[in-house]
Amino acid sequence: MAYDVKVASAEGNSAGDLETTLDEAGLKNRYVREYVRHWAEHTGASRVEVIGAADDARLIRESLAAGEILPAGEGRYYARSYAKDTARSEERTIVATASPADKGVYNNWHPSATMRPLVEKLMRGASAGKTMYVIPYLMAPAGSPLEPYAAGVELTDHRTVALHMIRMARVGVEHVNNLDDPDTFVRGVHVTGDLENLGQGTPEDKRYFVTLADERTILHFGSSYGGNALLGKIAHGLRQAAYDGWASGEFLAEQFMLIGITDKQTGRTWHICGGFPSASGKTNLAMMLAPNSLGDRYHVSFYGDDIAWLRVDPEDGKIYAINPENGVFGVAKDTNEVTNPTALGSVAAGTGVLFTNVAYNEVTQDVWWEGRTPQPPVDVTGWRDWTGKLISERSGDEVGKPWAHPNSRFTTTLANVPNIAADYESGQGVPIDAIIFGGRTRDREPLIRAMTDLAEAVYDGLTLGAEATFAAEGVDGQLRYDPMSMRPFMSYPEGAYAEHWLRIIGAAREEPIFAHVNWFQRDPDDGHFLWPGYRDNLRPLLWLLRLKDGQVRGRQTPVGIVPTAAELDLTECGVRPEDLAKLLSIDAARWRQEMAHREEHLAQFDGLPEAIWAAHRRVAAALDADGD
Ligand code: GTP
Ligand code: SPV
Ligand code: MN
C-alpha cells in the first residue's frame, strides 16, 4: 500500500496527514510514531511511507518505472550506485557515546555531544522533496531470547535502500507494535545527501556514519551503498549489537558465518560459526557444496554468512548462535558454477535478487562480473560496465579494466539459498561445536590449526591478520591486523572485548573447539593459491570435528594442532603434494618474527586481560623452544 500523504513541512502541510498515514499502516507504537514525526520534520521529507515485506512488488514496479533499477531477467533486478559510493567507508564511520571510557583503538570513538549536532545539521532539510520510507524490522528470527536487542526502525530517503532492507531483514510493523518495552528499538536514520557534492575521499569529505551506541541511535549521512546505508545489517547487527551484548553482559555479536554439517550416515549434525574479514570467504563457506567425493556422506547447510549473535543458554550451558539477518549481501566476483553453484541458485530467475554494480547488458538484460566466466562475453553488444559506460566505447586505459566493480554484490533473501537449513528460523538458534577464525594471509598461516584453550583462541582471534579487500574503500591489499575480523565494526574497547569473550564463552559448560583457518596461502614464486579452496574447505573442517571427537590426534605445534596429511580426507582433491606439505607446516622462524609484531599490536589495547598476555607468552615460549 502506498501512503501518498503529506506530512508537516515547511510548505505547511498539516501534521494530521502524517497521523493518518501511520494509522493506515497499522503502526501503533507511539514511540516509533514520535520518532518518525521528529525526523520527517527534521529532514524535510515531503512524504512518509511505512513499508513491510508485502510492499516489495509495488516498490519494485515503482523503482523500475523511475529507472532506479533495471530488469535483469525474470524476477531479477539491477542497480548502479554513484561511482564514488561503492563500499563501506571506514574512515567516516564513527562510534559515539557520552563516555570517553568507550574509546578503543579501532572504534573511531568521538563524544556524542559533538557528533549528534554535527550529523543533525547535515541532515536538516536534506531529504526535501523526497519520500521517507519507514522500515520497522527485526534483526533476529522471531522468538529468539535476544529479540529485545533486535527491533529497529530505519528511516531512509532512498527507495533502493528500502528494497535491500526488505531482502536483508524481517520487515513490517508487527516487529515494533508489541514490544515489551515500546521505547526500546534501535533508531536508524539514513539520509543519502547530494552524492555528487560530498567530497568523498577528500579532506572536505562530508559523509558521517555514526552509531550513538549508548543511545541506540544510528545516523548515517552521505551514501546509499551497503553497510553505509542498510542500517539493520552492519550498524545495528554488528556495531550496535556488539555494544548491547557487552553492556548487558548477555551475548556476543560477531562478523561470523554459521553453518551445519550433517553426516548422512549417522544423522549427526554439527554447527560451526566463525569469522573471516570482509570479502574473505564467509558467504562462500556458508553456501558450500560438499566436494563430489564426499557429497554422498556430508551435507552443509546454511544458517548465516555474515553475522552471528552468540549466547549461552542457562538451562543446558551450551552456546547457541542465531543469524540475525534475513538475506545475503554477497560479493559477486569469482562466483561461478565451479566456485559457488549455490550462490548462482540463490540469484536465479524469480528470486527477486538485486545486483549492484556488476556489468549489465541493456539488450539481453544479462549481468556479468569478473570470474563469472573465464573470459568476458565475446560479443560486447549492449554491455555496459558498472559505471554505465558502453564496453564498445572504451578506449586507452579503460580497455582491460574490470567490467564489474570489485565490490559489486547480489542481495537475495535467505529463503532463496538452495542449502538453507530446515531450522534456520529457529529463535533458539543452534548449539555451537566449533568456532573458527580465518585470515586472508599469503604466507605463514597453515591451512588449519586447532586450539582447545579458550584464552589461546581469543588471543589468536585478536591477532588475526588479513590483507584488506575491496569491501572497504582505499585499503585493498594492505596487510593489517583485524581482531576477530571486527576491526571495522568494533564499538567498544578491545581490552573489554577480550574480557567479554572470555566471560561469555567461558560460561559454557560445553566448550567448543577452536581453529584458525587460511584458504589464501600463496606460492611466493608464481602466486597461485596453494589450497584449491571453496568446496574443498569442508575437508579441514571435517578434520576439526574428528579432532574434537578424539578420532584423530593431529600434530601439536607451538601454534596449535595441525593435521597430518593422512588424517585429511583428500579423495579427489586437486592439491599438489608439495603444496600440501607447505600448507600443513609451521615455519617457526617466520612465526618468531610475527610474535614481535603481535606484542606491539596487543600493547595498544588498554586493560587486555592477563589471560590473553599469558597465552601470548606461552605461544612465544613454545616457538622459542622449537628448534627449527
Ligand atoms: P563480506 O560479505 O564482505 O563480509 O565477505 P565474505 O567474507 O562473505 O566473502 P565471500 O565469501 O563473498 O568471498 C569474497 C571473495 O573471496 C570472493 O571473490 C570469493 O570468490 C573469494 N573466495 C571465497 N572463498 C575462497 C577460497 O576458498 N579460496 C579462494 N582463493 N578465494 C575464495
Ligand atoms: C562487509 O564489508 O563485511 C560486508 C558488506 O558484509 S557491507 O554490508 O557493505 O559492510
Ligand atoms: Mn561482512
XYZ file of C-alpha atoms and ligand atoms in Angstrom:
671
model
C 0.000 0.000 0.000
C 1.235 3.445 -0.845
C 0.552 6.294 1.511
C 0.655 9.317 -0.651
C 0.080 11.630 2.241
C 1.821 14.860 3.046
C 3.463 15.455 6.377
C 4.041 18.626 8.274
C 6.758 20.525 6.480
C 7.967 23.966 5.659
C 5.399 24.041 2.866
C 2.725 23.938 5.509
C 1.111 20.555 5.041
C -0.892 19.500 8.012
C 0.531 17.172 10.620
C -2.776 15.327 10.644
C -1.893 13.751 7.297
C 1.081 12.009 8.821
C -1.035 10.605 11.641
C -3.437 9.191 9.042
C -0.548 7.608 7.171
C 0.752 5.946 10.321
C -2.759 4.820 11.307
C -3.420 3.297 7.907
C -0.085 1.496 8.036
C -1.094 -0.030 11.361
C 1.892 1.496 13.127
C 0.750 1.578 16.747
C 3.916 2.058 18.791
C 3.685 5.667 19.973
C 7.458 5.988 20.467
C 8.032 4.902 16.886
C 5.384 7.364 15.715
C 7.031 10.189 17.622
C 10.403 9.272 16.182
C 9.017 9.226 12.630
C 7.327 12.587 13.149
C 10.502 14.131 14.521
C 12.721 13.027 11.654
C 10.183 13.702 8.909
C 10.168 17.287 10.077
C 13.908 17.440 10.589
C 14.873 16.034 7.175
C 12.078 17.887 5.399
C 10.823 14.784 3.589
C 7.675 15.571 1.646
C 6.068 12.142 2.005
C 6.230 9.359 4.529
C 5.567 5.760 3.703
C 5.613 2.855 6.144
C 6.683 -0.346 4.440
C 6.602 -4.052 5.088
C 7.763 -7.093 3.156
C 4.389 -7.220 1.379
C 5.152 -3.907 -0.331
C 8.070 -5.347 -2.258
C 6.301 -5.974 -5.582
C 4.883 -2.457 -5.660
C 8.209 -0.847 -4.727
C 9.922 -2.882 -7.448
C 7.381 -1.650 -10.009
C 7.864 1.950 -8.912
C 11.656 1.661 -8.980
C 11.582 0.126 -12.462
C 9.269 2.869 -13.700
C 11.576 5.511 -12.232
C 14.645 3.885 -13.821
C 16.304 3.409 -10.407
C 16.578 -0.302 -11.067
C 16.662 -2.177 -14.372
C 15.276 -5.620 -15.201
C 17.898 -8.403 -15.253
C 15.797 -11.327 -16.427
C 12.671 -12.743 -14.835
C 12.344 -11.576 -11.243
C 15.917 -10.232 -11.141
C 16.955 -6.608 -10.903
C 19.986 -4.431 -11.333
C 21.115 -1.118 -9.876
C 24.191 1.040 -10.109
C 25.357 3.156 -7.220
C 27.015 6.526 -7.582
C 30.579 5.901 -8.815
C 32.239 7.295 -5.666
C 29.902 5.338 -3.425
C 30.735 1.677 -3.828
C 31.912 0.373 -0.437
C 31.878 0.957 3.287
C 33.945 3.926 4.355
C 35.955 3.016 7.450
C 37.397 6.488 7.960
C 33.985 8.108 8.012
C 32.473 5.552 10.381
C 32.305 6.658 13.981
C 31.122 5.233 17.276
C 29.964 7.973 19.606
C 28.894 7.792 23.244
C 28.782 10.017 26.298
C 31.656 8.202 27.993
C 35.300 8.652 26.905
C 35.961 5.281 28.564
C 34.259 3.720 25.491
C 37.151 4.829 23.265
C 39.047 1.907 21.778
C 41.854 1.664 19.249
C 39.632 0.813 16.281
C 36.161 2.124 17.090
C 36.953 5.680 15.987
C 35.268 6.997 19.105
C 34.050 10.581 19.365
C 31.905 12.248 22.010
C 28.217 12.088 21.153
C 27.845 15.676 22.333
C 29.783 16.818 19.265
C 28.739 14.116 16.786
C 24.985 14.300 17.196
C 24.623 18.025 16.415
C 27.077 17.733 13.552
C 25.138 14.991 11.760
C 21.781 16.508 12.665
C 22.895 19.681 10.952
C 23.851 17.813 7.789
C 20.512 16.012 7.809
C 18.395 19.093 8.349
C 16.252 19.607 5.271
C 18.424 17.133 3.330
C 15.504 14.909 2.267
C 13.456 17.809 0.917
C 11.173 16.693 -1.894
C 11.810 13.025 -1.163
C 9.818 10.195 0.346
C 10.952 8.973 3.736
C 10.483 5.202 3.935
C 9.805 3.924 7.437
C 11.198 0.405 7.765
C 10.348 -1.379 11.022
C 12.456 -4.523 11.280
C 13.668 -7.349 13.452
C 17.310 -8.486 13.378
C 16.592 -11.998 14.708
C 14.384 -14.943 13.923
C 11.088 -14.467 15.748
C 11.035 -15.860 19.273
C 14.768 -15.509 19.915
C 15.731 -14.788 23.535
C 17.789 -11.968 22.007
C 14.716 -10.339 20.424
C 14.797 -7.416 22.885
C 18.021 -6.293 21.165
C 16.778 -6.929 17.643
C 13.956 -4.490 16.960
C 14.718 -1.380 14.970
C 13.255 1.199 12.645
C 15.266 2.514 9.729
C 14.162 5.733 8.108
C 15.613 6.158 4.636
C 15.060 8.572 1.787
C 16.257 6.053 -0.820
C 13.859 3.537 -2.373
C 16.594 1.115 -3.458
C 17.818 1.009 0.144
C 14.278 0.072 1.189
C 14.319 -2.768 -1.368
C 17.601 -4.020 0.071
C 16.283 -3.843 3.627
C 13.239 -5.939 2.687
C 15.651 -8.613 1.454
C 18.143 -8.395 4.321
C 15.901 -8.082 7.385
C 12.479 -9.176 8.591
C 10.440 -6.077 7.806
C 6.972 -4.960 8.943
C 5.082 -3.005 11.627
C 4.409 -6.222 13.563
C 8.044 -6.156 14.684
C 7.615 -2.936 16.675
C 3.931 -2.833 17.609
C 4.078 -5.174 20.575
C 7.472 -4.633 22.129
C 7.759 -5.427 25.831
C 9.279 -2.000 26.252
C 7.820 0.080 23.402
C 10.633 2.653 23.680
C 13.353 0.039 23.182
C 14.136 -0.158 19.497
C 17.155 0.945 17.505
C 16.576 4.289 15.832
C 18.335 4.379 12.471
C 18.215 7.395 10.193
C 19.668 7.214 6.717
C 19.851 10.343 4.596
C 21.510 9.924 1.210
C 22.638 13.504 0.733
C 23.768 15.100 -2.507
C 26.154 12.329 -3.579
C 27.791 14.427 -6.270
C 28.850 17.106 -3.815
C 30.066 15.265 -0.740
C 33.801 15.299 -1.453
C 34.128 11.551 -0.941
C 37.722 10.646 -0.062
C 38.910 14.285 0.060
C 39.774 16.431 3.089
C 36.332 18.043 2.654
C 34.525 14.717 2.976
C 31.016 15.436 4.295
C 29.950 11.852 4.945
C 29.297 10.740 8.501
C 28.266 7.232 9.526
C 27.695 7.494 13.242
C 26.452 4.945 15.759
C 25.435 6.636 19.013
C 25.806 3.332 20.768
C 24.671 4.283 24.284
C 21.573 5.968 22.786
C 20.890 3.060 20.416
C 20.688 5.565 17.583
C 22.344 5.316 14.181
C 22.729 8.384 11.978
C 24.211 7.769 8.528
C 24.613 10.600 6.053
C 26.131 10.594 2.586
C 25.842 7.217 0.858
C 23.344 4.748 -0.484
C 25.631 1.704 -0.552
C 25.802 -1.471 1.519
C 26.811 -1.164 5.148
C 26.727 2.634 4.857
C 23.003 2.613 4.121
C 21.365 -0.696 5.132
C 21.366 0.147 8.800
C 19.941 -3.139 10.073
C 22.955 -5.048 8.841
C 26.341 -3.785 9.962
C 25.397 -0.719 12.019
C 22.729 -2.449 14.104
C 23.508 -6.160 13.599
C 27.204 -5.749 14.407
C 28.213 -2.398 15.875
C 25.153 -1.654 17.985
C 24.536 -5.288 18.883
C 28.150 -5.816 19.969
C 27.807 -2.798 22.242
C 24.459 -4.042 23.579
C 25.861 -7.525 24.124
C 28.708 -6.067 26.149
C 26.617 -3.536 28.071
C 24.064 -6.197 29.031
C 26.687 -8.900 29.575
C 24.375 -11.258 27.702
C 25.765 -12.013 24.263
C 28.354 -11.563 21.533
C 27.657 -10.080 18.094
C 30.314 -11.077 15.582
C 31.033 -10.907 11.854
C 30.557 -14.684 11.658
C 29.131 -17.160 9.202
C 27.103 -20.032 10.670
C 26.750 -23.488 9.133
C 25.595 -27.003 9.886
C 27.472 -30.102 8.705
C 25.427 -33.288 8.626
C 26.862 -36.788 8.405
C 24.139 -38.513 6.403
C 25.389 -41.925 7.504
C 24.895 -41.298 11.207
C 22.385 -38.454 11.027
C 24.542 -36.341 13.322
C 24.762 -32.564 12.718
C 27.490 -30.242 13.968
C 27.311 -26.461 13.919
C 30.282 -24.252 13.213
C 30.452 -20.494 13.295
C 33.363 -18.262 12.624
C 34.713 -15.077 11.234
C 36.876 -14.078 8.343
C 37.432 -10.431 7.418
C 35.225 -8.745 4.826
C 35.360 -10.365 1.382
C 37.373 -13.335 2.653
C 35.053 -16.252 2.114
C 32.219 -16.353 4.688
C 29.412 -16.403 2.114
C 31.248 -18.965 0.041
C 31.812 -21.241 3.017
C 28.195 -20.995 4.159
C 26.970 -21.883 0.665
C 29.480 -24.690 0.256
C 28.543 -27.914 -1.511
C 30.477 -30.919 -0.261
C 33.184 -31.953 -2.750
C 31.838 -34.639 -5.117
C 33.805 -37.393 -3.416
C 32.235 -36.523 -0.033
C 28.779 -35.488 -1.222
C 27.150 -38.858 -0.601
C 28.096 -38.667 3.034
C 28.099 -34.993 4.074
C 25.761 -32.076 3.611
C 26.475 -28.453 4.516
C 23.537 -26.277 5.458
C 23.402 -22.508 5.511
C 22.297 -20.541 8.563
C 24.153 -17.284 8.042
C 27.018 -15.781 6.101
C 27.949 -12.504 7.773
C 26.665 -12.019 11.314
C 26.034 -14.294 14.280
C 24.847 -13.486 17.785
C 26.039 -15.935 20.428
C 24.734 -16.558 23.921
C 24.985 -19.310 26.480
C 21.699 -20.922 27.468
C 21.487 -21.018 31.260
C 19.435 -24.241 31.105
C 21.829 -26.542 29.285
C 25.024 -24.471 29.371
C 25.504 -24.698 25.601
C 26.472 -21.863 23.281
C 23.659 -21.020 20.868
C 24.012 -18.923 17.738
C 21.485 -17.155 15.544
C 21.866 -15.317 12.283
C 20.063 -12.010 12.855
C 19.770 -11.347 9.117
C 17.149 -12.489 6.645
C 19.233 -12.215 3.494
C 22.622 -12.345 1.837
C 24.597 -9.335 0.568
C 27.218 -11.353 -1.265
C 30.345 -10.477 -3.244
C 29.792 -11.221 -6.947
C 33.416 -11.506 -8.060
C 34.561 -15.040 -8.878
C 31.138 -16.528 -8.225
C 30.525 -19.235 -10.827
C 29.314 -22.820 -11.343
C 32.582 -24.245 -10.061
C 33.338 -21.978 -7.081
C 29.799 -21.465 -5.810
C 26.865 -23.044 -7.667
C 24.710 -22.452 -4.585
C 25.142 -18.697 -4.940
C 24.033 -18.899 -8.566
C 20.967 -20.842 -7.437
C 20.166 -18.175 -4.885
C 20.125 -15.462 -7.575
C 18.256 -17.472 -10.229
C 15.139 -16.360 -12.125
C 12.254 -15.422 -9.852
C 14.324 -14.852 -6.699
C 13.834 -11.086 -6.693
C 17.612 -10.684 -6.422
C 19.075 -7.203 -6.705
C 22.506 -6.963 -8.309
C 24.559 -3.848 -7.658
C 27.496 -2.559 -9.699
C 28.054 -5.660 -11.814
C 28.192 -5.278 -15.622
C 24.791 -5.106 -17.348
C 23.609 -5.783 -20.867
C 20.803 -3.433 -21.770
C 19.804 -5.518 -24.803
C 19.708 -9.008 -23.284
C 19.192 -7.837 -19.653
C 22.008 -10.155 -18.666
C 24.572 -9.487 -15.908
C 28.260 -10.391 -15.756
C 31.142 -9.976 -13.344
C 34.837 -10.918 -13.289
C 35.131 -14.641 -12.719
C 31.517 -15.362 -13.780
C 33.092 -16.985 -16.851
C 36.842 -17.228 -17.557
C 36.598 -14.529 -20.248
C 34.125 -11.668 -20.608
C 31.382 -12.091 -23.240
C 32.899 -12.008 -26.734
C 30.003 -10.097 -28.276
C 30.065 -6.799 -26.412
C 26.823 -5.501 -27.969
C 24.710 -3.878 -25.247
C 27.222 -4.462 -22.449
C 27.897 -1.584 -20.080
C 30.403 -1.614 -17.233
C 29.393 -0.885 -13.651
C 29.673 2.864 -14.250
C 27.211 2.647 -17.148
C 29.796 3.108 -19.864
C 29.389 1.019 -23.024
C 32.205 -1.531 -23.269
C 32.314 -0.913 -27.034
C 33.191 2.728 -26.356
C 36.093 2.034 -24.031
C 39.458 3.360 -25.155
C 43.020 3.766 -23.887
C 43.489 2.645 -20.279
C 39.826 1.755 -19.951
C 40.278 -1.334 -22.091
C 41.191 -4.190 -19.788
C 39.679 -2.555 -16.691
C 37.176 -4.724 -14.794
C 33.621 -4.605 -16.126
C 32.151 -5.040 -12.663
C 33.237 -3.150 -9.551
C 35.366 -5.482 -7.360
C 32.886 -4.896 -4.507
C 29.827 -5.494 -6.708
C 27.255 -7.594 -4.886
C 23.997 -9.517 -5.022
C 21.207 -9.158 -2.468
C 18.846 -12.074 -2.020
C 16.694 -13.414 0.827
C 17.705 -16.487 2.832
C 14.705 -18.464 1.597
C 16.303 -18.398 -1.901
C 19.513 -20.075 -0.762
C 19.406 -23.685 -2.022
C 21.197 -25.141 1.013
C 19.282 -23.114 3.617
C 18.945 -25.104 6.843
C 15.494 -26.512 7.560
C 15.501 -24.870 11.008
C 17.018 -21.517 10.006
C 14.096 -19.646 11.559
C 14.504 -21.243 14.958
C 14.528 -18.468 17.546
C 16.505 -20.613 19.952
C 19.369 -20.845 17.460
C 21.706 -23.799 17.060
C 24.274 -25.227 19.510
C 27.875 -24.492 18.550
C 30.503 -27.239 18.299
C 33.356 -25.229 16.800
C 34.406 -21.614 16.360
C 36.868 -20.752 13.613
C 38.849 -17.628 12.810
C 40.151 -17.116 9.313
C 42.761 -14.821 7.994
C 43.484 -13.814 4.458
C 47.224 -14.251 4.574
C 49.566 -15.192 1.776
C 52.185 -16.836 3.958
C 52.857 -18.258 7.450
C 49.319 -19.335 8.347
C 48.734 -23.060 7.688
C 45.514 -24.475 6.259
C 44.140 -25.129 9.723
C 45.463 -25.208 13.282
C 43.205 -26.186 16.151
C 43.165 -24.848 19.687
C 41.392 -26.205 22.727
C 42.145 -23.444 25.218
C 39.707 -20.516 25.270
C 42.255 -17.823 26.179
C 44.610 -19.035 23.453
C 41.739 -18.940 20.965
C 40.719 -15.409 21.939
C 44.373 -14.404 21.746
C 44.502 -15.926 18.288
C 41.363 -14.099 17.175
C 42.753 -10.796 18.409
C 45.924 -11.249 16.361
C 44.178 -12.319 13.201
C 45.973 -10.905 10.185
C 44.444 -10.074 6.895
C 45.059 -8.440 3.603
C 42.373 -5.812 3.263
C 39.867 -6.177 0.425
C 37.708 -4.005 -1.804
C 34.818 -4.228 0.684
C 36.264 -1.063 2.216
C 37.411 1.998 0.324
C 41.066 2.546 -0.417
C 42.748 -0.189 1.613
C 42.827 -3.140 -0.787
C 45.782 -5.492 -0.342
C 47.248 -3.832 2.765
C 48.288 -6.297 5.431
C 46.866 -5.389 8.784
C 45.637 -6.919 11.981
C 41.901 -7.383 12.043
C 40.940 -8.535 15.549
C 38.266 -11.223 15.264
C 37.608 -9.753 11.782
C 35.797 -6.989 13.673
C 38.242 -4.153 13.111
C 35.780 -2.090 11.020
C 32.869 -2.941 13.319
C 34.350 -2.573 16.798
C 32.127 -0.496 19.031
C 33.793 -0.765 22.449
C 37.390 -1.054 23.635
C 39.419 -4.103 22.635
C 40.507 -4.979 26.181
C 36.872 -5.126 27.259
C 36.050 -7.033 24.093
C 38.544 -9.767 25.005
C 37.264 -9.888 28.548
C 33.660 -10.140 27.364
C 34.586 -13.056 25.100
C 36.329 -14.885 27.927
C 33.299 -14.327 30.142
C 30.562 -15.316 27.668
C 32.226 -18.348 26.089
C 33.863 -19.256 29.405
C 30.385 -19.633 30.915
C 29.585 -22.519 28.548
C 29.521 -25.909 30.204
C 30.383 -27.487 26.843
C 33.292 -25.605 25.342
C 33.618 -25.601 21.566
C 36.828 -26.467 19.760
C 38.559 -23.518 18.086
C 40.632 -23.231 14.947
C 42.424 -20.747 12.768
C 41.971 -21.451 9.064
C 43.568 -19.881 5.991
C 42.426 -20.640 2.454
C 44.628 -17.949 0.964
C 48.265 -19.075 1.259
C 50.106 -18.459 -2.000
C 53.182 -19.722 -3.745
C 55.821 -16.998 -3.334
C 57.123 -17.544 -6.881
C 54.084 -17.712 -9.148
C 51.382 -16.525 -6.727
C 48.995 -19.461 -7.160
C 46.774 -20.372 -4.212
C 48.295 -23.439 -2.531
C 44.889 -24.714 -1.434
C 42.087 -25.182 -4.010
C 39.608 -23.650 -1.556
C 35.842 -23.321 -1.924
C 34.207 -26.783 -1.758
C 37.448 -28.366 -0.587
C 37.290 -26.248 2.571
C 34.979 -28.907 4.001
C 37.961 -31.262 4.327
C 39.843 -29.374 7.065
C 36.537 -28.681 8.859
C 35.713 -32.402 8.983
C 39.174 -32.989 10.416
C 38.478 -30.412 13.122
C 35.242 -32.143 14.137
C 37.001 -35.514 14.233
C 39.716 -33.976 16.386
C 37.072 -32.744 18.803
C 35.613 -36.255 18.914
C 39.035 -37.789 19.568
C 39.095 -39.723 16.290
C 42.293 -38.068 15.070
C 45.157 -36.566 17.049
C 46.955 -34.256 14.644
C 50.394 -32.920 15.374
C 50.934 -30.488 18.231
C 52.890 -27.383 17.175
C 53.692 -24.213 19.122
C 50.689 -22.510 17.486
C 48.142 -25.287 17.738
C 47.306 -28.738 16.437
C 47.855 -29.245 12.718
C 46.513 -32.237 10.751
C 48.825 -34.839 9.336
C 48.338 -35.359 5.597
C 46.976 -38.840 6.274
C 44.275 -37.504 8.598
C 42.722 -35.254 5.953
C 40.263 -36.903 3.589
C 41.800 -35.807 0.290
C 39.910 -38.122 -2.074
C 39.813 -36.422 -5.477
C 41.249 -33.208 -4.039
C 43.387 -31.359 -6.556
C 46.003 -30.096 -4.096
C 49.604 -30.703 -5.187
C 51.637 -32.831 -2.727
C 54.371 -30.195 -2.411
C 51.747 -27.509 -1.728
C 50.056 -29.710 0.861
C 53.325 -30.163 2.712
C 53.660 -26.383 2.913
C 50.012 -25.928 3.944
C 50.491 -28.267 6.908
C 53.847 -26.981 8.101
C 54.782 -24.302 10.603
C 57.699 -22.057 9.748
C 58.849 -21.398 13.321
C 61.443 -18.801 12.319
C 58.833 -16.817 10.406
C 56.439 -17.163 13.346
C 59.036 -15.867 15.793
C 59.233 -12.664 13.718
C 55.470 -12.421 13.829
C 55.435 -12.600 17.629
C 57.200 -9.241 17.950
C 54.543 -7.603 15.754
C 51.811 -9.222 17.804
C 53.265 -7.879 21.004
C 53.186 -4.345 19.604
C 49.678 -4.839 18.316
C 48.338 -6.125 21.633
C 50.170 -3.460 23.620
C 47.858 -0.870 22.045
C 44.893 -2.301 23.926
C 44.299 -0.968 27.414
C 43.141 -3.422 30.002
C 43.771 -6.553 27.978
C 43.065 -9.472 30.331
C 46.127 -11.116 31.815
C 44.923 -14.467 30.415
C 45.497 -13.107 26.890
C 49.025 -11.960 27.697
C 49.714 -15.313 29.326
C 48.569 -17.091 26.144
C 50.862 -14.848 24.101
C 53.828 -15.675 26.335
C 53.042 -19.394 26.189
C 52.978 -19.415 22.392
C 56.150 -17.302 22.225
C 57.975 -19.627 24.630
C 56.859 -22.702 22.671
C 58.177 -21.119 19.468
C 61.486 -20.275 21.156
C 61.796 -23.848 22.359
C 61.104 -25.117 18.849
C 64.468 -25.836 17.243
C 63.662 -25.054 13.558
P 31.712 -9.885 3.197
O 30.321 -10.003 2.693
O 32.420 -8.686 2.657
O 31.832 -9.937 4.678
O 32.561 -11.103 2.528
P 32.677 -12.681 2.757
O 33.635 -12.995 3.847
O 31.339 -13.299 2.834
O 33.408 -13.153 1.424
P 32.910 -14.008 0.182
O 32.529 -15.408 0.539
O 31.907 -13.211 -0.553
O 34.243 -14.102 -0.672
C 34.956 -12.965 -1.087
C 35.873 -13.299 -2.229
O 36.782 -14.335 -1.849
C 35.118 -13.803 -3.449
O 35.661 -13.185 -4.584
C 35.380 -15.287 -3.442
O 35.341 -15.829 -4.735
C 36.755 -15.415 -2.772
N 36.883 -16.692 -2.034
C 35.979 -17.232 -1.165
N 36.391 -18.443 -0.703
C 37.588 -18.680 -1.280
C 38.517 -19.767 -1.200
O 38.327 -20.764 -0.506
N 39.662 -19.639 -1.937
C 39.904 -18.535 -2.715
N 41.043 -18.488 -3.399
N 39.038 -17.498 -2.826
C 37.905 -17.555 -2.117
C 31.437 -6.311 4.739
O 32.063 -5.383 4.208
O 31.938 -7.063 5.602
C 30.053 -6.575 4.322
C 29.465 -5.680 3.333
O 29.454 -7.510 4.793
S 28.793 -4.223 3.988
O 27.394 -4.512 4.335
O 28.874 -3.204 2.972
O 29.525 -3.854 5.173
Mn 30.788 -8.802 6.161
